[in-house]
């Protein structure tokens, strides 16, 4: 089960949400992930023509470039119809934030009694 960034729920277009879900799944802990536009169309389950799908993805990429509204990831569309998803560095957690600190000893004692 993957967690979703809270800004995911601010994405209004279904295609934006699906792109985020795929980016979250495939990018994972690596810095970037690339996929052809044709394969992305299949993974999204889009019934649009490739030309229309390209137009929709370009609009999402342009909107993200202008406003950085896409959570955790940056999208790029190349002239060769390749989508590259890159993790945003500013959204990454510092190493010490991801450490497991363990349970509070007071809480452990309370549960035992």
Short mmCIF file of C-alpha atoms in Angstrom, two decimals:
data_model
loop_
_atom_site.label_atom_id
_atom_site.label_comp_id
_atom_site.label_asym_id
_atom_site.label_seq_id
_atom_site.Cartn_x
_atom_site.Cartn_y
_atom_site.Cartn_z
CA UNK A 1 0.00 0.00 0.00
CA UNK A 2 1.41 3.37 -1.02
CA UNK A 3 0.71 6.54 0.89
CA UNK A 4 -0.56 9.56 -1.00
CA UNK A 5 0.68 13.10 -0.54
CA UNK A 6 -2.06 15.30 0.92
CA UNK A 7 -1.87 17.60 -2.13
CA UNK A 8 -2.95 14.66 -4.28
CA UNK A 9 -6.51 15.46 -3.25
CA UNK A 10 -6.13 18.98 -4.66
CA UNK A 11 -5.52 17.63 -8.16
CA UNK A 12 -8.74 18.25 -10.06
CA UNK A 13 -8.27 16.34 -13.29
CA UNK A 14 -8.55 12.54 -13.27
CA UNK A 15 -5.54 12.29 -15.59
CA UNK A 16 -3.44 14.33 -13.14
CA UNK A 17 -4.40 11.96 -10.34
CA UNK A 18 -3.58 8.91 -12.43
CA UNK A 19 -0.20 10.39 -13.43
CA UNK A 20 0.58 10.99 -9.76
CA UNK A 21 -0.42 7.42 -8.87
CA UNK A 22 1.83 6.00 -11.59
CA UNK A 23 4.70 8.30 -10.64
CA UNK A 24 4.34 7.28 -7.01
CA UNK A 25 4.31 3.61 -7.92
CA UNK A 26 7.14 3.56 -10.47
CA UNK A 27 9.44 6.30 -9.22
CA UNK A 28 9.50 4.95 -5.67
CA UNK A 29 12.87 5.61 -4.10
CA UNK A 30 14.70 6.25 -7.37
CA UNK A 31 15.24 9.83 -8.48
CA UNK A 32 13.51 9.57 -11.85
CA UNK A 33 11.40 7.36 -14.07
CA UNK A 34 10.87 7.56 -17.84
CA UNK A 35 8.12 6.12 -20.01
CA UNK A 36 6.97 6.59 -23.59
CA UNK A 37 3.79 8.56 -24.13
CA UNK A 38 2.19 5.59 -25.88
CA UNK A 39 2.90 3.23 -22.96
CA UNK A 40 1.73 5.88 -20.48
CA UNK A 41 -1.53 6.16 -22.40
CA UNK A 42 -2.03 2.41 -21.99
CA UNK A 43 -1.19 2.50 -18.28
CA UNK A 44 -3.66 5.35 -17.78
CA UNK A 45 -6.38 3.43 -19.61
CA UNK A 46 -7.11 6.42 -21.83
CA UNK A 47 -9.47 6.00 -24.78
CA UNK A 48 -8.26 9.26 -26.35
CA UNK A 49 -6.27 9.31 -29.54
CA UNK A 50 -2.51 9.60 -29.07
CA UNK A 51 -2.68 13.17 -30.40
CA UNK A 52 -5.36 14.17 -27.88
CA UNK A 53 -3.56 12.37 -25.03
CA UNK A 54 -0.34 14.23 -25.93
CA UNK A 55 -2.24 17.54 -25.80
CA UNK A 56 -3.68 16.70 -22.37
CA UNK A 57 -0.31 15.65 -20.96
CA UNK A 58 1.39 18.75 -22.40
CA UNK A 59 -1.20 20.93 -20.65
CA UNK A 60 -0.54 19.18 -17.33
CA UNK A 61 3.25 19.45 -17.78
CA UNK A 62 2.99 23.16 -18.69
CA UNK A 63 0.72 23.85 -15.70
CA UNK A 64 3.15 22.05 -13.40
CA UNK A 65 6.10 23.97 -14.84
CA UNK A 66 4.30 27.25 -14.21
CA UNK A 67 2.91 26.52 -10.74
CA UNK A 68 4.70 23.42 -9.35
CA UNK A 69 1.34 22.06 -8.24
CA UNK A 70 2.09 18.38 -8.87
CA UNK A 71 2.88 16.79 -5.47
CA UNK A 72 6.37 15.38 -4.91
CA UNK A 73 7.25 15.00 -8.60
CA UNK A 74 8.16 17.12 -11.60
CA UNK A 75 6.98 16.11 -15.06
CA UNK A 76 8.83 16.66 -18.32
CA UNK A 77 7.74 15.77 -21.86
CA UNK A 78 10.49 15.48 -24.46
CA UNK A 79 10.18 16.03 -28.21
CA UNK A 80 10.54 12.25 -28.64
CA UNK A 81 7.29 11.71 -26.66
CA UNK A 82 9.07 10.48 -23.53
CA UNK A 83 7.72 11.46 -20.13
CA UNK A 84 10.32 11.81 -17.38
CA UNK A 85 9.15 11.98 -13.77
CA UNK A 86 11.68 13.40 -11.34
CA UNK A 87 11.37 13.63 -7.57
CA UNK A 88 11.36 17.17 -6.26
CA UNK A 89 14.35 17.62 -3.97
CA UNK A 90 12.60 20.13 -1.74
CA UNK A 91 9.88 17.61 -0.82
CA UNK A 92 12.28 14.87 0.30
CA UNK A 93 12.47 14.10 4.01
CA UNK A 94 15.80 14.63 5.73
CA UNK A 95 17.51 11.36 6.74
CA UNK A 96 16.96 11.96 10.45
CA UNK A 97 13.20 12.47 9.88
CA UNK A 98 12.81 8.96 8.53
CA UNK A 99 14.48 7.21 11.49
CA UNK A 100 12.38 5.03 13.74
CA UNK A 101 12.67 6.31 17.29
CA UNK A 102 10.77 3.52 19.02
CA UNK A 103 7.92 3.76 21.55
CA UNK A 104 7.94 6.09 24.51
CA UNK A 105 8.99 4.19 27.67
CA UNK A 106 6.18 5.77 29.71
CA UNK A 107 3.64 4.50 27.21
CA UNK A 108 5.16 1.01 27.26
CA UNK A 109 4.90 0.87 31.07
CA UNK A 110 1.29 2.09 30.97
CA UNK A 111 0.34 -0.60 28.42
CA UNK A 112 2.04 -3.34 30.47
CA UNK A 113 0.11 -2.39 33.61
#
